[in-house]
Amino acid sequence: MKINQLILFCLLGSSMFSQITNTRKWRFSERDSLDNAILLYEEKNYPIALPIFEKVYTNHPKEEFIKYLYGICCLYKSDKYEEAVNALAEVYTNNPRIDMLEYDLARAYHYNYKFDEAIEILNKHLSYKRIRPEDKVNAELLKKYIYNAKRLNSNLTKAKISNSASVNSDGDEFTPVISADESVMLFNYVGTKSKGGKLNSRMLPDVSGFYNSDIYFSQKKNDKFQEPVALDYMNTSASDAVVSLSQDGQVLFTYKDLTDGHGDIYASYLSGEKYSQPAKLKGKVNSYSWDGHCSLSADGKTLYFSSERNGGYGGKDIYKATLLADSTWGKVVNLGDSINTAYDEDSPFIHSDGTTLFYSSKGEKSSGGYDVFRSVMERDSTFKRTENIGYPINTPDDDIYFVLAANGSRGYYSSGKKGGAGAMDIYLVETGFEPNRSALLLVKGNITKSNETVDAEIKVEIASNNNSVYKKLRSNNGKYLIALPAGAQYKITFAKGDLPPHILSLNARNITGYVERVQNVDFDHKLDTAKAIVTPTVLVAGVTPTVSKVSTPIVSVTKVSTSTVTVTKVTTPTVVVTPTTSVTKITSTVNTTTTVSSTSTVAVVKVTPTVNTTPTVSAITPTV
């Protein structure tokens, strides 16, 4: 008996189909293709087997066993879900006793949002007295998924999803990562442009092989991501995959599996226009198990990551590690059973606000496969309450690798939705989240001397907490980006060699939304040394401001020299907010100019708030 007939006989049972095709009547190329497809099917390489079965099925549409295998493979490619339900429903009509067919047909209905049909056919599957225990567990979980999906789809969120066409191609684009201000995006690409072309498992050229992933980069200009380019200096013929980017864009995290079967997390550091070659993270993040995704907190001190190491709640769990004094990662802690379940949890993303964690879970609260969840850190630094962020972000299919810009209004993820440019595309998510979800101050700018960009050492301290060090960093190509969570006062010191440092004081105590501040620094001893532009657009929920003028001292950016410093304070009207109840959109523009002499520092601040006819609130008082 030929291999295809033998495998089909064992797989499907001799009584399940009215006939098995005698493939001796087929062309040799078709018989060979079917043999290869069945071997791939047995190895559960369904996406690779799919195009082969599709071609054979197109030529032989009346063959039930080919239709069945084609329908099963279609369940593993999101733009083939309609074909899956059509093929499997036709097979079920003629052969209802095929083992597990009702379960697979319920999956197909679920993917196609036919929830009532899915429940009906799944209940038939569960009614069999001889159902295997493991099959019953899987069916009960699918049933919960279906009910969750039905409920979530009847309560739509405000999210809007659109294809990020400028970065997508006819290949696969997935796992987007962004800087906090969305100025750059990196992602993984698989397709005809992959380095090395099609390769087999021994990394040799093979027309029947597969493409490996490469890392691509895109920069945003005029509010649009530009044509992406490959990071050829990092990409190899093997699989190179980006998994995360630090909030300031300085640290790129990648994943590598060097044939030892588990894979580890690596880090690269930005220097000039390029990232360094990846180096495995030092410490206890990587283990002898799979460790595959991570996200770095805005202060650079905590790394959230997913791992299959022993001691978890089941499958992949999410952990956190602390940066130790010797620059290694230690004190690894499981995030607990509020986050982790007996199923897989993956792709953690800690937002720039330092307290909001997004991750994906296959647990019982999902609407199917991975769903994106959100949890906010408690006062004791734990995560106790979680919420499914709903449809249309979450679907019956896998929804994973969600990232969110600092402003909280725009996120990105990858999906194989029907109608995309390739099998997997990157999508923009206009979240519709509550405006006060992302309360933080984002400070960024350029650092110059003699009209040329220079790099400086930057120290961020929490002035309201005894000047404890929040973060240390170095600008890159004269640019810097710092995310500051709300609720504190900060002091930022810019130092360049023996030059007098610049000190910037910021009050973020009363921020209730997202505020972005551009603060350029010039180390020259001349007028207009530093110009700050604050352009917040903040949606404040639940406040109707009462405006009154209060004399409040405002102090500008102070440039420190070795001589005695005299600071002149200018009293300027400031807006005071008395909360009541309404929703107001606030847009204010403040221009600040600092004048510095060569012998002493005299700070002069001119504040001109723009007030609309509806009450306008200054989300922060730029206090320096």
C-alpha positions as semicolon CSV with decimal commas, in nm:
position;residue;x (nm);y (nm);z (nm)
1;M;0,000;0,000;0,000
2;K;0,135;0,343;-0,093
3;I;0,233;0,574;0,195
4;N;-0,054;0,813;0,141
5;Q;-0,313;0,535;0,143
6;L;-0,156;0,370;0,449
7;I;-0,147;0,691;0,653
8;L;-0,499;0,786;0,554
9;F;-0,625;0,440;0,644
10;C;-0,469;0,464;0,992
11;L;-0,564;0,828;1,039
12;L;-0,926;0,824;0,927
13;G;-1,034;0,459;0,954
14;S;-1,137;0,237;0,664
15;S;-1,511;0,283;0,721
16;M;-1,514;0,663;0,738
17;F;-1,514;0,728;0,366
18;S;-1,695;0,553;0,086
19;Q;-1,374;0,516;-0,111
20;I;-1,004;0,591;-0,111
21;T;-0,879;0,724;-0,440
22;N;-0,647;0,503;-0,638
23;T;-0,371;0,756;-0,689
24;R;-0,204;0,539;-0,954
25;K;-0,427;0,720;-1,201
26;W;-0,280;1,054;-1,095
27;R;0,022;1,226;-1,239
28;F;0,345;1,143;-1,059
29;S;0,388;1,505;-0,946
30;E;0,043;1,498;-0,781
31;R;0,112;1,170;-0,602
32;D;0,444;1,305;-0,480
33;S;0,285;1,630;-0,362
34;L;0,015;1,442;-0,172
35;D;0,275;1,221;-0,003
36;N;0,465;1,531;0,111
37;A;0,148;1,703;0,230
38;I;0,041;1,404;0,439
39;L;0,383;1,377;0,601
40;L;0,364;1,748;0,690
41;Y;0,013;1,691;0,825
42;E;0,135;1,408;1,047
43;E;0,408;1,639;1,180
44;K;0,138;1,903;1,249
45;N;0,297;2,145;1,002
46;Y;-0,051;2,246;0,887
47;P;0,031;2,591;0,740
48;I;0,306;2,440;0,524
49;A;0,085;2,150;0,415
50;L;-0,208;2,379;0,333
51;P;-0,101;2,513;-0,010
52;I;-0,017;2,159;-0,124
53;F;-0,356;2,022;-0,017
54;E;-0,523;2,326;-0,171
55;K;-0,369;2,253;-0,510
56;V;-0,457;1,883;-0,495
57;Y;-0,810;1,959;-0,372
58;T;-0,863;2,208;-0,656
59;N;-0,782;1,932;-0,906
60;H;-0,988;1,668;-0,720
61;P;-1,276;1,853;-0,545
62;K;-1,494;1,540;-0,508
63;E;-1,242;1,345;-0,301
64;E;-1,377;1,350;0,056
65;F;-1,053;1,260;0,233
66;I;-0,860;1,535;0,057
67;K;-1,140;1,781;0,133
68;Y;-1,123;1,680;0,499
69;L;-0,746;1,728;0,529
70;Y;-0,766;2,054;0,338
71;G;-1,042;2,178;0,572
72;I;-0,837;2,092;0,883
73;C;-0,532;2,278;0,748
74;C;-0,748;2,582;0,671
75;L;-0,813;2,611;1,047
76;Y;-0,452;2,721;1,088
77;K;-0,462;3,018;0,849
78;S;-0,696;3,301;0,936
79;D;-0,776;3,407;0,581
80;K;-0,892;3,051;0,507
81;Y;-1,151;3,020;0,783
82;E;-1,446;3,042;0,544
83;E;-1,299;2,760;0,334
84;A;-1,250;2,557;0,653
85;V;-1,614;2,574;0,757
86;N;-1,737;2,504;0,403
87;A;-1,513;2,200;0,352
88;L;-1,568;2,048;0,696
89;A;-1,946;2,105;0,687
90;E;-1,965;1,921;0,353
91;V;-1,758;1,633;0,487
92;Y;-1,972;1,616;0,803
93;T;-2,290;1,590;0,597
94;N;-2,158;1,278;0,423
95;N;-1,945;1,131;0,703
96;P;-2,070;1,246;1,047
97;R;-1,890;0,967;1,236
98;I;-1,537;1,085;1,166
99;D;-1,349;1,105;1,492
100;M;-1,320;1,464;1,628
101;L;-1,488;1,613;1,321
102;E;-1,763;1,776;1,528
103;Y;-1,499;1,941;1,747
104;D;-1,309;2,070;1,442
105;L;-1,630;2,191;1,280
106;A;-1,717;2,377;1,602
107;R;-1,376;2,545;1,581
108;A;-1,451;2,650;1,224
109;Y;-1,791;2,794;1,320
110;H;-1,628;2,977;1,611
111;Y;-1,363;3,137;1,387
112;N;-1,640;3,250;1,151
113;Y;-1,845;3,410;1,433
114;K;-2,122;3,150;1,398
115;F;-2,140;3,101;1,772
116;D;-2,481;2,932;1,796
117;E;-2,389;2,673;1,534
118;A;-2,059;2,616;1,713
119;I;-2,230;2,548;2,048
120;E;-2,484;2,314;1,890
121;I;-2,226;2,093;1,717
122;L;-1,990;2,103;2,016
123;N;-2,266;1,978;2,249
124;K;-2,308;1,676;2,021
125;H;-1,937;1,609;2,052
126;L;-1,954;1,636;2,432
127;S;-2,259;1,406;2,454
128;Y;-2,065;1,096;2,350
129;K;-2,011;0,862;2,644
130;R;-1,681;0,735;2,509
131;I;-1,522;1,076;2,464
132;R;-1,161;1,071;2,576
133;P;-1,088;1,272;2,894
134;E;-0,834;1,501;2,725
135;D;-1,075;1,565;2,437
136;K;-1,349;1,655;2,682
137;V;-1,121;1,907;2,856
138;N;-1,037;2,072;2,522
139;A;-1,402;2,081;2,419
140;E;-1,513;2,236;2,748
141;L;-1,247;2,507;2,709
142;L;-1,361;2,575;2,352
143;K;-1,716;2,604;2,480
144;K;-1,608;2,874;2,726
145;Y;-1,424;3,053;2,445
146;I;-1,738;3,052;2,232
147;Y;-1,960;3,192;2,507
148;N;-1,699;3,460;2,588
149;A;-1,671;3,555;2,221
150;K;-2,049;3,580;2,187
151;R;-2,070;3,806;2,493
152;L;-1,779;4,030;2,395
153;N;-1,901;4,067;2,038
154;S;-2,237;4,190;2,163
155;N;-2,064;4,465;2,366
156;L;-1,834;4,642;2,123
157;T;-1,563;4,869;2,256
158;K;-1,471;5,204;2,097
159;A;-1,157;5,059;1,936
160;K;-1,100;5,102;1,563
161;I;-0,857;4,884;1,369
162;S;-0,695;4,968;1,036
163;N;-0,421;4,815;0,824
164;S;-0,080;4,988;0,853
165;A;-0,037;4,967;0,477
166;S;0,290;5,162;0,464
167;V;0,484;4,883;0,639
168;N;0,301;4,577;0,502
169;S;0,386;4,376;0,192
170;D;0,282;4,049;0,029
171;G;0,504;3,875;0,284
172;D;0,434;3,835;0,654
173;E;0,487;4,125;0,896
174;F;0,440;4,057;1,266
175;T;0,540;4,144;1,625
176;P;0,557;4,524;1,587
177;V;0,750;4,713;1,856
178;I;0,757;5,091;1,894
179;S;0,925;5,367;2,092
180;A;0,701;5,547;2,341
181;D;0,647;5,842;2,106
182;E;0,587;5,620;1,798
183;S;0,882;5,776;1,618
184;V;1,020;5,434;1,520
185;M;0,883;5,085;1,463
186;L;1,064;4,755;1,425
187;F;0,902;4,426;1,329
188;N;0,965;4,080;1,189
189;Y;0,933;3,996;0,821
190;V;0,906;3,660;0,644
191;G;0,890;3,640;0,266
192;T;1,075;3,648;-0,060
193;K;1,312;3,919;0,067
194;S;1,420;3,706;0,366
195;K;1,797;3,677;0,390
196;G;1,915;3,344;0,251
197;G;1,594;3,269;0,062
198;K;1,418;2,936;0,117
199;L;1,618;2,705;0,342
200;N;1,571;2,355;0,479
201;S;1,619;2,246;0,840
202;R;1,997;2,224;0,783
203;M;1,999;2,588;0,666
204;L;2,077;2,489;0,307
205;P;1,901;2,638;0,001
206;D;1,593;2,435;-0,081
207;V;1,304;2,534;-0,310
208;S;1,075;2,326;-0,089
209;G;1,212;2,488;0,226
210;F;1,093;2,790;0,422
211;Y;1,185;3,154;0,471
212;N;1,332;3,267;0,801
213;S;1,234;3,590;0,973
214;D;1,435;3,912;0,941
215;I;1,416;4,233;1,143
216;Y;1,291;4,546;0,965
217;F;1,290;4,911;1,071
218;S;1,061;5,204;0,985
219;Q;1,077;5,568;1,093
220;K;0,772;5,792;1,120
221;K;0,769;6,117;0,925
222;N;0,472;6,348;0,881
223;D;0,266;6,112;1,097
224;K;0,329;5,817;0,863
225;F;0,568;5,525;0,887
226;Q;0,807;5,524;0,594
227;E;0,912;5,239;0,365
228;P;1,072;4,983;0,600
229;V;1,434;4,874;0,556
230;A;1,604;4,553;0,665
231;L;1,859;4,566;0,947
232;D;2,108;4,379;0,731
233;Y;2,389;4,426;0,981
234;M;2,185;4,219;1,231
235;N;1,996;3,979;1,006
236;T;2,144;3,638;0,928
237;S;2,028;3,344;0,720
238;A;1,886;3,194;1,039
239;S;1,574;3,326;1,209
240;D;1,622;3,673;1,361
241;A;1,325;3,796;1,561
242;V;1,261;4,120;1,749
243;V;1,041;4,085;2,058
244;S;1,055;4,423;2,232
245;L;1,194;4,776;2,231
246;S;1,262;4,993;2,535
247;Q;1,042;5,301;2,577
248;D;1,326;5,533;2,470
249;G;1,424;5,314;2,175
250;Q;1,775;5,257;2,313
251;V;1,750;4,882;2,386
252;L;1,631;4,626;2,132
253;F;1,536;4,282;2,263
254;T;1,551;3,984;2,028
255;Y;1,490;3,610;2,047
256;K;1,723;3,338;1,928
257;D;1,700;2,960;1,933
258;L;2,045;2,823;1,866
259;T;1,920;2,469;1,795
260;D;1,918;2,373;2,164
261;G;1,542;2,356;2,163
262;H;1,439;2,629;2,406
263;G;1,548;2,975;2,293
264;D;1,665;3,279;2,489
265;I;1,624;3,656;2,505
266;Y;1,905;3,882;2,378
267;A;1,965;4,257;2,396
268;S;2,122;4,511;2,158
269;Y;2,202;4,874;2,238
270;L;2,164;5,173;2,009
271;S;2,483;5,359;1,923
272;G;2,454;5,619;1,654
273;E;2,237;5,478;1,378
274;K;2,289;5,110;1,459
275;Y;2,218;4,860;1,732
276;S;2,501;4,648;1,868
277;Q;2,519;4,277;1,795
278;P;2,277;4,084;2,019
279;A;2,413;3,952;2,349
280;K;2,228;3,706;2,574
281;L;2,081;3,870;2,881
282;K;2,294;3,815;3,189
283;G;2,137;3,681;3,504
284;K;1,836;3,463;3,567
285;V;1,592;3,569;3,296
286;N;1,710;3,302;3,055
287;S;1,677;2,945;3,176
288;Y;1,698;2,589;3,044
289;S;1,337;2,628;2,930
290;W;1,184;2,851;2,664
291;D;1,215;3,224;2,741
292;G;1,076;3,416;2,452
293;H;0,929;3,762;2,508
294;C;0,987;4,061;2,734
295;S;0,914;4,427;2,807
296;L;1,130;4,678;2,996
297;S;0,979;4,930;3,238
298;A;1,030;5,300;3,163
299;D;1,285;5,337;3,444
300;G;1,485;5,041;3,309
301;K;1,479;4,859;3,643
302;T;1,216;4,588;3,587
303;L;1,189;4,338;3,304
304;Y;0,861;4,154;3,248
305;F;0,903;3,834;3,049
306;S;0,731;3,509;2,951
307;S;0,885;3,171;3,024
308;E;0,807;2,799;3,033
309;R;1,036;2,734;3,331
310;N;0,936;2,491;3,603
311;G;0,733;2,612;3,898
312;G;0,472;2,809;3,705
313;Y;0,096;2,766;3,689
314;G;0,104;2,581;3,357
315;G;0,246;2,631;3,009
316;K;0,394;2,977;2,960
317;D;0,379;3,216;3,254
318;I;0,469;3,583;3,297
319;Y;0,744;3,679;3,539
320;K;0,933;3,991;3,638
321;A;1,304;4,036;3,709
322;T;1,490;4,321;3,881
323;L;1,808;4,488;3,755
324;L;2,077;4,426;4,015
325;A;2,373;4,644;4,110
326;D;2,607;4,435;3,893
327;S;2,386;4,501;3,583
328;T;2,251;4,145;3,577
329;W;1,888;4,040;3,607
330;G;1,778;3,865;3,926
331;K;1,504;3,837;4,188
332;V;1,277;3,660;3,939
333;V;0,915;3,652;4,059
334;N;0,608;3,489;3,904
335;L;0,329;3,748;3,868
336;G;0,083;3,515;4,038
337;D;-0,249;3,349;3,960
338;S;-0,430;3,675;3,889
339;I;-0,225;3,697;3,570
340;N;-0,116;3,339;3,505
341;T;-0,346;3,042;3,450
342;A;-0,314;2,671;3,375
343;Y;-0,289;2,777;3,009
344;D;-0,039;2,992;2,821
345;E;0,033;3,359;2,898
346;D;0,271;3,547;2,668
347;S;0,382;3,882;2,520
348;P;0,386;4,108;2,828
349;F;0,400;4,481;2,760
350;I;0,445;4,733;3,042
351;H;0,320;5,077;2,942
352;S;0,521;5,397;2,983
353;D;0,307;5,495;3,281
354;G;0,487;5,223;3,476
355;T;0,172;5,063;3,615
356;T;-0,039;4,929;3,326
357;L;0,050;4,580;3,206
358;F;-0,085;4,428;2,885
359;Y;-0,038;4,061;2,803
360;S;-0,203;3,780;2,609
361;S;-0,365;3,474;2,763
362;K;-0,528;3,150;2,647
363;G;-0,707;3,118;2,981
364;E;-1,076;3,062;3,040
365;K;-1,160;3,434;3,007
366;S;-1,036;3,445;2,647
367;S;-1,267;3,461;2,346
368;G;-1,046;3,213;2,162
369;G;-0,676;3,135;2,159
370;Y;-0,477;3,430;2,288
371;D;-0,668;3,742;2,395
372;V;-0,514;4,071;2,510
373;F;-0,569;4,151;2,878
374;R;-0,493;4,455;3,091
375;S;-0,400;4,484;3,457
376;V;-0,304;4,785;3,671
377;M;-0,040;4,760;3,942
378;E;-0,163;4,787;4,300
379;R;0,010;4,992;4,570
380;D;0,200;4,681;4,681
381;S;0,345;4,644;4,327
382;T;0,132;4,338;4,249
383;F;-0,129;4,279;3,979
384;K;-0,452;4,149;4,129
385;R;-0,726;4,246;3,885
386;T;-0,733;4,181;3,511
387;E;-0,972;4,265;3,231
388;N;-1,021;4,143;2,876
389;I;-0,991;4,455;2,656
390;G;-1,271;4,328;2,435
391;Y;-1,377;4,317;2,072
392;P;-1,272;4,419;1,807
393;I;-0,915;4,405;1,943
394;N;-0,977;4,051;2,066
395;T;-1,127;3,794;1,830
396;P;-1,188;3,417;1,826
397;D;-0,838;3,385;1,679
398;D;-0,501;3,453;1,848
399;D;-0,450;3,819;1,944
400;I;-0,098;3,872;2,070
401;Y;0,204;4,106;2,068
402;F;0,000;4,416;2,147
403;V;0,200;4,735;2,214
404;L;0,072;5,079;2,311
405;A;0,215;5,427;2,255
406;A;0,271;5,654;2,554
407;N;-0,039;5,859;2,468
408;G;-0,257;5,553;2,528
409;S;-0,469;5,619;2,221
410;R;-0,276;5,424;1,958
411;G;-0,155;5,065;1,968
412;Y;-0,028;4,807;1,720
413;Y;-0,042;4,433;1,676
414;S;-0,019;4,176;1,398
415;S;-0,302;3,969;1,258
416;G;-0,387;3,750;0,963
417;K;-0,720;3,923;0,904
418;K;-0,883;3,868;0,571
419;G;-0,812;4,144;0,320
420;G;-0,455;4,216;0,430
421;A;-0,159;4,257;0,197
422;G;0,000;3,929;0,312
423;A;-0,081;3,633;0,532
424;M;0,017;3,840;0,840
425;D;-0,002;4,219;0,853
426;I;0,056;4,491;1,111
427;Y;-0,254;4,681;1,222
428;L;-0,304;5,017;1,391
429;V;-0,543;5,012;1,686
430;E;-0,713;5,336;1,784
431;T;-0,790;5,207;2,130
432;G;-1,068;5,432;2,251
433;F;-0,935;5,379;2,604
434;E;-1,046;5,611;2,881
435;P;-0,842;5,934;2,854
436;N;-0,710;5,920;3,209
437;R;-0,573;5,568;3,165
438;S;-0,232;5,696;3,055
439;A;-0,130;5,960;3,308
440;L;0,231;6,047;3,236
441;L;0,466;6,319;3,116
442;L;0,680;6,239;2,811
443;V;0,987;6,463;2,781
444;K;1,206;6,459;2,472
445;G;1,433;6,687;2,274
446;N;1,769;6,753;2,111
447;I;2,099;6,832;2,281
448;T;2,342;7,066;2,103
449;K;2,661;7,262;2,139
450;S;2,796;7,506;1,882
451;N;2,492;7,428;1,668
452;E;2,589;7,061;1,647
453;T;2,425;6,765;1,813
454;V;2,615;6,622;2,109
455;D;2,549;6,339;2,350
456;A;2,512;6,398;2,721
457;E;2,482;6,194;3,037
458;I;2,132;6,232;3,178
459;K;2,025;6,164;3,535
460;V;1,659;6,167;3,634
461;E;1,578;6,206;4,003
462;I;1,249;6,204;4,192
463;A;1,270;6,535;4,373
464;S;0,958;6,462;4,576
465;N;1,124;6,146;4,710
466;N;1,454;6,278;4,849
467;N;1,606;6,297;4,500
468;S;1,611;5,920;4,462
469;V;1,749;5,820;4,123
470;Y;1,471;5,722;3,882
471;K;1,687;5,656;3,578
472;K;2,023;5,719;3,419
473;L;2,072;5,726;3,045
474;R;2,279;5,873;2,765
475;S;2,136;6,055;2,468
476;N;2,193;5,910;2,125
477;N;2,280;6,129;1,828
478;G;2,181;6,422;2,045
479;K;1,829;6,293;2,104
480;Y;1,667;6,174;2,424
481;L;1,328;6,049;2,535
482;I;1,209;6,004;2,894
483;A;0,871;5,880;3,019
484;L;0,781;6,010;3,365
485;P;0,484;5,858;3,549
486;A;0,241;6,104;3,705
487;G;0,227;6,183;4,074
488;A;0,578;6,312;4,146
489;Q;0,822;6,599;4,097
490;Y;1,134;6,530;3,892
491;K;1,478;6,680;3,843
492;I;1,665;6,605;3,521
493;T;2,037;6,685;3,497
494;F;2,210;6,705;3,160
495;A;2,591;6,676;3,186
496;K;2,853;6,706;2,914
497;G;3,217;6,667;3,019
498;D;3,345;6,970;3,213
499;L;3,065;7,196;3,093
500;P;2,824;7,335;3,353
501;P;2,527;7,097;3,369
502;H;2,172;7,195;3,285
503;I;1,903;7,116;3,539
504;L;1,536;7,083;3,451
505;S;1,271;7,056;3,724
506;L;0,928;6,923;3,634
507;N;0,609;6,891;3,835
508;A;0,400;6,592;3,728
509;R;0,201;6,563;4,051
510;N;-0,136;6,664;3,912
511;I;-0,124;6,517;3,562
512;T;-0,449;6,336;3,483
513;G;-0,376;6,241;3,122
514;Y;-0,097;6,228;2,869
515;V;0,130;6,533;2,836
516;E;0,421;6,565;2,594
517;R;0,697;6,822;2,647
518;V;0,974;6,906;2,401
519;Q;1,279;7,033;2,590
520;N;1,585;7,112;2,380
521;V;1,917;7,174;2,556
522;D;2,205;7,388;2,425
523;F;2,534;7,382;2,617
524;D;2,663;7,707;2,465
525;H;2,697;8,015;2,687
526;K;2,459;8,234;2,499
527;L;2,107;8,369;2,515
528;D;1,810;8,140;2,453
529;T;2,012;7,851;2,589
530;A;1,706;7,630;2,636
531;K;1,363;7,654;2,482
532;A;1,079;7,442;2,611
533;I;0,755;7,385;2,426
534;V;0,471;7,214;2,606
535;T;0,191;7,102;2,376
536;P;-0,039;6,879;2,575
537;T;-0,365;6,755;2,431
538;V;-0,532;6,598;2,729
539;L;-0,876;6,449;2,777
540;V;-0,968;6,488;3,141
541;A;-1,260;6,277;3,256
542;G;-1,501;6,396;3,518
543;V;-1,386;6,755;3,572
544;T;-1,546;7,088;3,500
545;P;-1,277;7,342;3,584
546;T;-1,333;7,656;3,783
547;V;-1,067;7,903;3,672
548;S;-0,908;8,158;3,901
549;K;-0,582;8,346;3,888
550;V;-0,332;8,270;4,160
551;S;0,013;8,416;4,199
552;T;0,241;8,114;4,175
553;P;0,617;8,134;4,140
554;I;0,743;7,968;3,825
555;V;1,110;7,886;3,790
556;S;1,267;7,814;3,454
557;V;1,536;7,568;3,349
558;T;1,843;7,651;3,551
559;K;2,185;7,640;3,397
560;V;2,441;7,578;3,669
561;S;2,789;7,726;3,655
562;T;3,076;7,720;3,899
563;S;3,007;8,084;3,994
564;T;2,737;8,198;4,233
565;V;2,395;8,154;4,080
566;T;2,115;8,405;4,127
567;V;1,768;8,301;4,021
568;T;1,501;8,559;3,954
569;K;1,149;8,431;4,000
570;V;0,870;8,577;3,795
571;T;0,517;8,559;3,926
572;T;0,285;8,444;3,650
573;P;-0,088;8,362;3,650
574;T;-0,152;7,989;3,671
575;V;-0,475;7,793;3,629
576;V;-0,615;7,618;3,935
577;V;-0,864;7,334;3,883
578;T;-1,159;7,263;4,109
579;P;-1,310;6,931;3,994
580;T;-1,681;6,884;3,946
581;T;-1,839;6,659;3,683
582;S;-1,809;6,671;3,302
583;V;-1,569;6,576;3,023
584;T;-1,344;6,838;2,868
585;K;-1,086;6,818;2,593
586;I;-0,790;7,035;2,677
587;T;-0,541;7,173;2,434
588;S;-0,294;7,427;2,566
589;T;0,026;7,565;2,426
590;V;0,297;7,713;2,646
591;N;0,618;7,865;2,515
592;T;0,899;7,910;2,764
593;T;1,218;8,103;2,701
594;T;1,514;8,110;2,936
595;T;1,775;8,388;2,927
596;V;2,116;8,316;3,079
597;S;2,413;8,551;3,137
598;S;2,774;8,437;3,146
599;T;2,830;8,524;3,512
600;S;2,503;8,427;3,667
601;T;2,181;8,252;3,576
602;V;1,871;8,463;3,554
603;A;1,554;8,275;3,473
604;V;1,269;8,455;3,304
605;V;0,954;8,267;3,219
606;K;0,675;8,400;3,007
607;V;0,360;8,190;3,011
608;T;0,075;8,261;2,774
609;P;-0,201;8,008;2,828
610;T;-0,455;7,964;2,550
611;V;-0,809;7,945;2,686
612;N;-1,105;7,833;2,472
613;T;-1,462;7,949;2,520
614;T;-1,523;7,618;2,692
615;P;-1,319;7,586;3,009
616;T;-0,957;7,497;2,942
617;V;-0,731;7,324;3,190
618;S;-0,356;7,329;3,194
619;A;-0,281;6,964;3,265
620;I;0,045;7,056;3,431
621;T;0,205;7,373;3,553
622;P;0,552;7,383;3,391
623;T;0,746;7,446;3,710
624;V;1,121;7,451;3,668
